[in-house]
Short mmCIF file of C-alpha atoms in Angstrom, two decimals:
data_model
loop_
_atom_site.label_atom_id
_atom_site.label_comp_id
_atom_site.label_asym_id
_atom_site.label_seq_id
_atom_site.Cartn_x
_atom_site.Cartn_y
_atom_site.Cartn_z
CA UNK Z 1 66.69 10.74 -67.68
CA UNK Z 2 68.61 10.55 -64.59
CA UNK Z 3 68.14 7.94 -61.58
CA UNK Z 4 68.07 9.66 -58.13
CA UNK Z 5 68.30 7.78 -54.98
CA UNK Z 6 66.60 7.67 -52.00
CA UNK Z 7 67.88 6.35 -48.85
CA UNK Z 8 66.68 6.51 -45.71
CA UNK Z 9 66.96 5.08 -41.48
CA UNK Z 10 64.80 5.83 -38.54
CA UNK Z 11 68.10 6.16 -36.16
CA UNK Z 12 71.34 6.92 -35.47
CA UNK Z 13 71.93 3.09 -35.05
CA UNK Z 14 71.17 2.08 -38.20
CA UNK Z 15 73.08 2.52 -41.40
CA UNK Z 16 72.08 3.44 -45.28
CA UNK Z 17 75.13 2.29 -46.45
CA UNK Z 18 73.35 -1.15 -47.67
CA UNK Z 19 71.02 1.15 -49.75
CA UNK Z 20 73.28 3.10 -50.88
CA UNK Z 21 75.19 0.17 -52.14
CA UNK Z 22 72.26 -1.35 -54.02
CA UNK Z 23 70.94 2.41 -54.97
CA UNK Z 24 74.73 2.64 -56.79
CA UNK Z 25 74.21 -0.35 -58.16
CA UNK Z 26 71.27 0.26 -60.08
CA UNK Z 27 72.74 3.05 -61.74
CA UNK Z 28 71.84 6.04 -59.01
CA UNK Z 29 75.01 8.52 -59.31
CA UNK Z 30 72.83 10.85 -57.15
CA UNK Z 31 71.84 9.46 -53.82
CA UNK Z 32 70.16 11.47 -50.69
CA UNK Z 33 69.97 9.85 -47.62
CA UNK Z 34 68.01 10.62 -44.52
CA UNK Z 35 67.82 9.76 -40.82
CA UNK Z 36 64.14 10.56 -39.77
CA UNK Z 37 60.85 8.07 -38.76
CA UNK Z 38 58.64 6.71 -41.61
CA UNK Z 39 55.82 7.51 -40.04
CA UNK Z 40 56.88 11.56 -40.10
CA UNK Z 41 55.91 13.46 -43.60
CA UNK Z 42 58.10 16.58 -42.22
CA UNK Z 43 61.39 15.29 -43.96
CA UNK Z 44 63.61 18.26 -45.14
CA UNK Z 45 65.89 16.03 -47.10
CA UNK Z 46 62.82 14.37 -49.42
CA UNK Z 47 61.26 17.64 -49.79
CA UNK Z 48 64.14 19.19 -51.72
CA UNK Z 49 64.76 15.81 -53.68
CA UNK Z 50 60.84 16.25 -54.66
CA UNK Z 51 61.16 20.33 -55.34
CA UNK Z 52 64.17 19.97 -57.25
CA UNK Z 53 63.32 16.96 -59.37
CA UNK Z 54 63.18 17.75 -63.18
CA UNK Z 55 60.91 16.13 -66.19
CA UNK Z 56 62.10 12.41 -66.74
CA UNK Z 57 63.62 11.57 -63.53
CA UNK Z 58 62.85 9.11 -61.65
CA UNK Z 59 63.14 8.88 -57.65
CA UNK Z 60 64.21 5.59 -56.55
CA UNK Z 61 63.76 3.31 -53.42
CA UNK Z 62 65.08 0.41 -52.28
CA UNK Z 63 61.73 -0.50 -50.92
CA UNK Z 64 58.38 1.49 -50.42
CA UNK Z 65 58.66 1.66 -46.72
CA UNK Z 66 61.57 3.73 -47.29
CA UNK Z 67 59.91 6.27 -48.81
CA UNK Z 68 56.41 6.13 -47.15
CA UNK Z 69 55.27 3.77 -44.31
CA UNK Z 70 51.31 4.82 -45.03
CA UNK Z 71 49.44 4.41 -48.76
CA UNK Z 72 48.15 7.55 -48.76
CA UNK Z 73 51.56 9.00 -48.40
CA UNK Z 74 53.11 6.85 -51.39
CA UNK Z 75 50.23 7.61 -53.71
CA UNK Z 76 50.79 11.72 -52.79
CA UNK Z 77 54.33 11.59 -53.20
CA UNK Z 78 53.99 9.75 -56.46
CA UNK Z 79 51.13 12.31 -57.63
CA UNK Z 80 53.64 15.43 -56.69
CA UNK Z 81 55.93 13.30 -59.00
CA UNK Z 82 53.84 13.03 -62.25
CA UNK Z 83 52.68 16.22 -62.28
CA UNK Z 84 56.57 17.36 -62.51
CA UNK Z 85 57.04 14.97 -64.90
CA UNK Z 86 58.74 12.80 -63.21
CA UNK Z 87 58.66 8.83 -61.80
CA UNK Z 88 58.73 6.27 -59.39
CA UNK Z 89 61.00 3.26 -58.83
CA UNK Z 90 61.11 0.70 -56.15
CA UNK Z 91 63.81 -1.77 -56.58
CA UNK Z 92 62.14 -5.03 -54.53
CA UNK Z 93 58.25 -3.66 -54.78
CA UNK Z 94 56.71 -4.34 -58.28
CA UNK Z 95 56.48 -0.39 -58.87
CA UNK Z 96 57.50 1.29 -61.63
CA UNK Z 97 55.94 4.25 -63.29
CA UNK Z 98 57.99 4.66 -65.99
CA UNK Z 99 56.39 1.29 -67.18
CA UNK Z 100 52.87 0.12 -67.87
CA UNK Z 101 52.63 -2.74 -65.47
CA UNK Z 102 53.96 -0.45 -62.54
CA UNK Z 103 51.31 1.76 -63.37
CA UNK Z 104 48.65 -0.36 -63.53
CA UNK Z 105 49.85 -1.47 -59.84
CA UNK Z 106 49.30 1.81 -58.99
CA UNK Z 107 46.19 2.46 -59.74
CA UNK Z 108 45.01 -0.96 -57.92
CA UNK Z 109 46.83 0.24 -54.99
CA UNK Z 110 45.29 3.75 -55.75
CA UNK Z 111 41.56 1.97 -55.59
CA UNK Z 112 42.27 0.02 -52.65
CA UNK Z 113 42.50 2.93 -50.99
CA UNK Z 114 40.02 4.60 -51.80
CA UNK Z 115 38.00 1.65 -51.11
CA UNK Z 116 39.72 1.72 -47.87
CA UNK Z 117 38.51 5.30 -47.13
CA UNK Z 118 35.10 4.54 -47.88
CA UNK Z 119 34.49 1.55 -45.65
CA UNK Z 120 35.95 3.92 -43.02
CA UNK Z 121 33.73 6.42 -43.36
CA UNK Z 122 30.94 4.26 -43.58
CA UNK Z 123 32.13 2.20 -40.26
CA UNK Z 124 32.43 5.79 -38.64
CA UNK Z 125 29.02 7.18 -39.52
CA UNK Z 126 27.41 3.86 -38.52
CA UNK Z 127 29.17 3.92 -35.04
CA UNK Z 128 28.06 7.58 -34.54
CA UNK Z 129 24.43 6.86 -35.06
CA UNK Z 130 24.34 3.77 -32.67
CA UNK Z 131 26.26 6.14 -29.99
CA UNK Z 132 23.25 9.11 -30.81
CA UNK Z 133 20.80 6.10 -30.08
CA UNK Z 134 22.41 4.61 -26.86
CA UNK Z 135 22.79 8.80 -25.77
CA UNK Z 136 26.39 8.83 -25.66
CA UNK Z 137 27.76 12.17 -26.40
CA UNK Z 138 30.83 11.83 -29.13
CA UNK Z 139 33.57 13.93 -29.60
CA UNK Z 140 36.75 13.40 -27.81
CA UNK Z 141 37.19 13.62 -24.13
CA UNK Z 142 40.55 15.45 -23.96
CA UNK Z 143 39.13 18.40 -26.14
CA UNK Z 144 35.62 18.41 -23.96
CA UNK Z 145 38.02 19.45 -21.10
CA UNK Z 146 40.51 21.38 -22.99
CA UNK Z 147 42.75 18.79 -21.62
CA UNK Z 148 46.66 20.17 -22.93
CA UNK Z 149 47.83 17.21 -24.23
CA UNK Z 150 44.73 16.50 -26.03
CA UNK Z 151 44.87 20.47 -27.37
CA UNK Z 152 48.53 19.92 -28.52
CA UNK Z 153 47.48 16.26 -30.46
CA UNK Z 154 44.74 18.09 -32.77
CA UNK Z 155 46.82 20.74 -33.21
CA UNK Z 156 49.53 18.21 -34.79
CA UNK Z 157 47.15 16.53 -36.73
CA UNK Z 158 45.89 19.70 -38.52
CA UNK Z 159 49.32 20.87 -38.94
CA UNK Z 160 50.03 17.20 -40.87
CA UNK Z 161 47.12 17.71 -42.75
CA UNK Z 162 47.76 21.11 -43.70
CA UNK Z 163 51.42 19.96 -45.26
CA UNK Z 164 49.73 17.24 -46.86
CA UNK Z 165 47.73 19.21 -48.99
CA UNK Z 166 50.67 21.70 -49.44
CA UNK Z 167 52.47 18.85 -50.72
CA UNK Z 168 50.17 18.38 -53.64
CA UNK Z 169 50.61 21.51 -54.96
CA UNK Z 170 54.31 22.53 -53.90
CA UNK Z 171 54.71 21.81 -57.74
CA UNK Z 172 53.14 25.35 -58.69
CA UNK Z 173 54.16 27.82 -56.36
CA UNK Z 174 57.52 26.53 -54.20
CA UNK Z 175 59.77 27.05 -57.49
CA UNK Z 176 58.50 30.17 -58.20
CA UNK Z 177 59.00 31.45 -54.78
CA UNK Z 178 62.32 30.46 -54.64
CA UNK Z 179 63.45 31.98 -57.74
CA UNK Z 180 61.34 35.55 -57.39
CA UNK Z 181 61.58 35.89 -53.74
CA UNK Z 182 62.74 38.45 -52.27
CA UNK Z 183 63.28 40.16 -55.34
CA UNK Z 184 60.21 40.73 -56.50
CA UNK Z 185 56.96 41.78 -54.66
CA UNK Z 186 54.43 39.01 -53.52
CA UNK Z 187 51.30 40.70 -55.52
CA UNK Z 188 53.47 40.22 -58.82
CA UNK Z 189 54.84 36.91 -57.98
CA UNK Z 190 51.34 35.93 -57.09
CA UNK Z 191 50.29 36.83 -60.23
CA UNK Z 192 52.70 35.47 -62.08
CA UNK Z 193 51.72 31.49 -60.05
CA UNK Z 194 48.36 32.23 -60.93
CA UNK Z 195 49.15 33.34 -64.88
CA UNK Z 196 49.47 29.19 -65.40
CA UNK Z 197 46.79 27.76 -63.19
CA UNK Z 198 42.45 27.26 -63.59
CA UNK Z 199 40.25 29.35 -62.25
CA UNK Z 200 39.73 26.95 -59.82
CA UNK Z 201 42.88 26.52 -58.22
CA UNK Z 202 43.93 30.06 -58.54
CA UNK Z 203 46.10 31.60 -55.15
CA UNK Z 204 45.39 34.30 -52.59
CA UNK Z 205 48.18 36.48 -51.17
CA UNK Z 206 47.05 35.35 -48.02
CA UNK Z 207 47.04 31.73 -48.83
CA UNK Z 208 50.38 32.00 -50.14
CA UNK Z 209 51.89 33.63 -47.33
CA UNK Z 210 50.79 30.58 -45.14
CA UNK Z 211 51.97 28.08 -47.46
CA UNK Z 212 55.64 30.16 -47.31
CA UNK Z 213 55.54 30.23 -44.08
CA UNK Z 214 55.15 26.84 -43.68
CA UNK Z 215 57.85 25.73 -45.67
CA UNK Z 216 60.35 27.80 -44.16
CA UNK Z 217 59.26 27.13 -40.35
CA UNK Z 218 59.90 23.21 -41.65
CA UNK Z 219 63.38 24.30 -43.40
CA UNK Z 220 62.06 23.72 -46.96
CA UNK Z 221 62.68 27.56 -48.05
CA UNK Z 222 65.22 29.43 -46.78
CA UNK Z 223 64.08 32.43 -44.55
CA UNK Z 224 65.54 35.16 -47.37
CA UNK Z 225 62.11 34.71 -48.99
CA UNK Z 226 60.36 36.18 -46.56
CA UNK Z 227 62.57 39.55 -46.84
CA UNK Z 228 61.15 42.41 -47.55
CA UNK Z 229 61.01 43.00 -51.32
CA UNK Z 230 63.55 46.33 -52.73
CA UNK Z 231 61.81 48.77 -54.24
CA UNK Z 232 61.99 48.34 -58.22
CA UNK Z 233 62.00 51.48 -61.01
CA UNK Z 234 58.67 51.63 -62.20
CA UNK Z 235 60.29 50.80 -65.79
CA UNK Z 236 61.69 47.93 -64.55
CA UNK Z 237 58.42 46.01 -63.44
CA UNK Z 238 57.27 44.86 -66.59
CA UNK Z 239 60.48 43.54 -67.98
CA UNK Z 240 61.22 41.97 -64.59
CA UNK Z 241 57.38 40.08 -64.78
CA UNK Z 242 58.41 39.16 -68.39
CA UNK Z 243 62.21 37.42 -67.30
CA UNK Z 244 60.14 35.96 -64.75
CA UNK Z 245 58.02 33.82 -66.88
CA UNK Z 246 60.78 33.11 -69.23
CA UNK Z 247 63.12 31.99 -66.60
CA UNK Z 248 60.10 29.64 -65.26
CA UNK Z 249 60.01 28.11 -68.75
CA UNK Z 250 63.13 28.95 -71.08
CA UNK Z 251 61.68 26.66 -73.77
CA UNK Z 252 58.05 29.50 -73.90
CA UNK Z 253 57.44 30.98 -77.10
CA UNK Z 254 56.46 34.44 -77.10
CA UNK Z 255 53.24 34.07 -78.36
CA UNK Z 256 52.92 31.90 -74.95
CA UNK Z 257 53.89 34.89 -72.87
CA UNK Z 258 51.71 37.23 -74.84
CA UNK Z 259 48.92 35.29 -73.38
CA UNK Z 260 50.24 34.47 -69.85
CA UNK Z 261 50.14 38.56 -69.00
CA UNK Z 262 46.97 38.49 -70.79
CA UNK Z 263 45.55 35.93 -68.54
CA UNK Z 264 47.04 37.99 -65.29
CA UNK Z 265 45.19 40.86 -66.87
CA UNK Z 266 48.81 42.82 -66.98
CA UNK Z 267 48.48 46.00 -69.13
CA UNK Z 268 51.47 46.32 -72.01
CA UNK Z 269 53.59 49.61 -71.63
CA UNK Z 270 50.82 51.04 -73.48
CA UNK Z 271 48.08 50.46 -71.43
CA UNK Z 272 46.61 47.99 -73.70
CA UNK Z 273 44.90 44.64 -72.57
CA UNK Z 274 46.23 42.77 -75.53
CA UNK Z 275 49.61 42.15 -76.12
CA UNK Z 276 52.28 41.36 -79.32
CA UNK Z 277 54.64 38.74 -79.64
CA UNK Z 278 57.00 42.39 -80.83
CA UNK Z 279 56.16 44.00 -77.16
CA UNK Z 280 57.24 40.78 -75.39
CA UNK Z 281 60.54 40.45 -77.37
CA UNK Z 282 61.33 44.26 -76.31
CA UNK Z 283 60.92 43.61 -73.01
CA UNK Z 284 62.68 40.84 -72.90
CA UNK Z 285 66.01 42.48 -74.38
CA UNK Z 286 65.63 45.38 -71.49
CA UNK Z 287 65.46 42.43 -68.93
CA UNK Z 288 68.60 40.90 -70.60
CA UNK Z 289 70.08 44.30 -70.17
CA UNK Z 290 69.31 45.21 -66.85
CA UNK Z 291 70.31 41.80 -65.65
CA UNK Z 292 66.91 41.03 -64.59
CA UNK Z 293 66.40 37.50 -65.52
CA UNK Z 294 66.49 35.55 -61.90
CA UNK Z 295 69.29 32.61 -61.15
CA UNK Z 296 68.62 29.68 -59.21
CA UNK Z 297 69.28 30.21 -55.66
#
């Protein structure tokens, strides 16, 4: 388990040494420190601390409003976190997730606000029907007159949103990217994101590409991702798709692989829909040959 530290100042003025100091003390030998505003989620520095954070970490804070200044934030940062694995640590706020009393705060803090979204919505919907009755059209002003500043304010908002919700799930696709990309061609690396996910939750190309795109305009990929993809030997695809999944997972048994191409629906060299734990260990060798299992970049 290792500690990492989290340190971070609105301005130029202000200092993380005194975090740092306390961060060091606690037993952080890795410490990442940031100058941005609390109230902005766009923060390349946390981003890679969160994409690059392994099973049994834990991130630690000095206090919670140095990580996130809203509740919503916290508990999506913290969610992005368990489902790696990982946990949470404030030094002065009684959180810990590693424990089950910092858990259970959690998940009060967790109901409060979703309590807190409810009574909103409920305030909102009343206020709407009491404008409808007094004939007051709603909507906002700015965008009724395609006022600019208005136009620009929206757009931000959805923008946030959008990240937001990218956040949640950077988990499943951001590492995969980064490894396959631009070595391998999007419909294969899609594919191979979806081989591991529900039905439900399951990728388009074109979703993808927006979520990529996204990251990099924000500086949380690097722009080689986008490249265009080589062109590969068409023996050379199935071993590559093979070292892919291993490299995601060097701990995977064969058996496990047999059954992620199965659930991609990818065809053995025979043209078979079911596969062999003996066709996966072949393939594997001619990736180890060619070279073909991916690095970390």
């Amino acid at each position: 388990m290792a500690l990492i530290g989290y340190a971070r100042v609105s301005t130029e003025d202000q200092t993380p040494l005194p975090q740092v100091d306390e961060l060091r003390a606690a037993g952080c030998r890795e410490i990442h420190e940031e100058q941005a505003s609390g109230a902005s989620r766009s923060r390349p520095i946390l981003a890679r601390v969160l994409d690059r954070i392994s099973t049994g970490d834990v991130l630690l804070v000095v206090r919670i409003d140095r990580l996130a200044r809203s509740l919503s934030h916290l508990l999506e940062v913290i969610e992005l976190l368990e489902a790696k694995g990982a946990h949470f640590r404030s030094l002065r706020d009684p959180i810990d997730t590693t424990s089950p009393q910092g858990k259970f705060t959690l998940q009060v803090l967790g109901a409060a606000a979703e309590l807190e979204r409810a009574l909103i919505r409920e305030r909102t919907v009343a206020g709407l029907r009491s404008a409808k009755a007094q004939g007051r059209i709603g909507g906002n002003p700015g965008l009724r007159a395609r006022d600019p500043a208005a136009l620009r304010k929206v757009a931000a908002a959805r923008d946030e949103t959008y990240f937001n919700r990218l956040n949640v799930t950077a988990g499943e696709w951001v590492p995969h990217v980064r490894r396959l990309r631009p070595g391998m061609a999007w419909e294969d690396v899609l594919r191979i994101i979806n081989g591991s996910l529900p039905s439900d939750r399951l990728w388009t190309q074109s979703r993808l590409l927006r979520a990529v795109k996204s990251y990099v305009r924000d500086g949380f990929l690097p722009t080689m991702v986008l490249g265009r993809a080589g062109q590969r030997e068409k023996d050379d695809r199935l071993p590559a798709i093979v070292a892919a999944i291993k490299g995601a997972d060097p701990t995977i048994t064969l058996q496990a692989i047999c059954n992620r191409l199965e659930a991609m629906r990818e065809r053995t060299p025979r043209g078979r829909a079911s596969w062999q734990p003996s066709s996966v260990k072949m393939l594997l060798e001619r990736a180890e040959r060619l070279g073909l299992f991916p690095t970390e970049k």
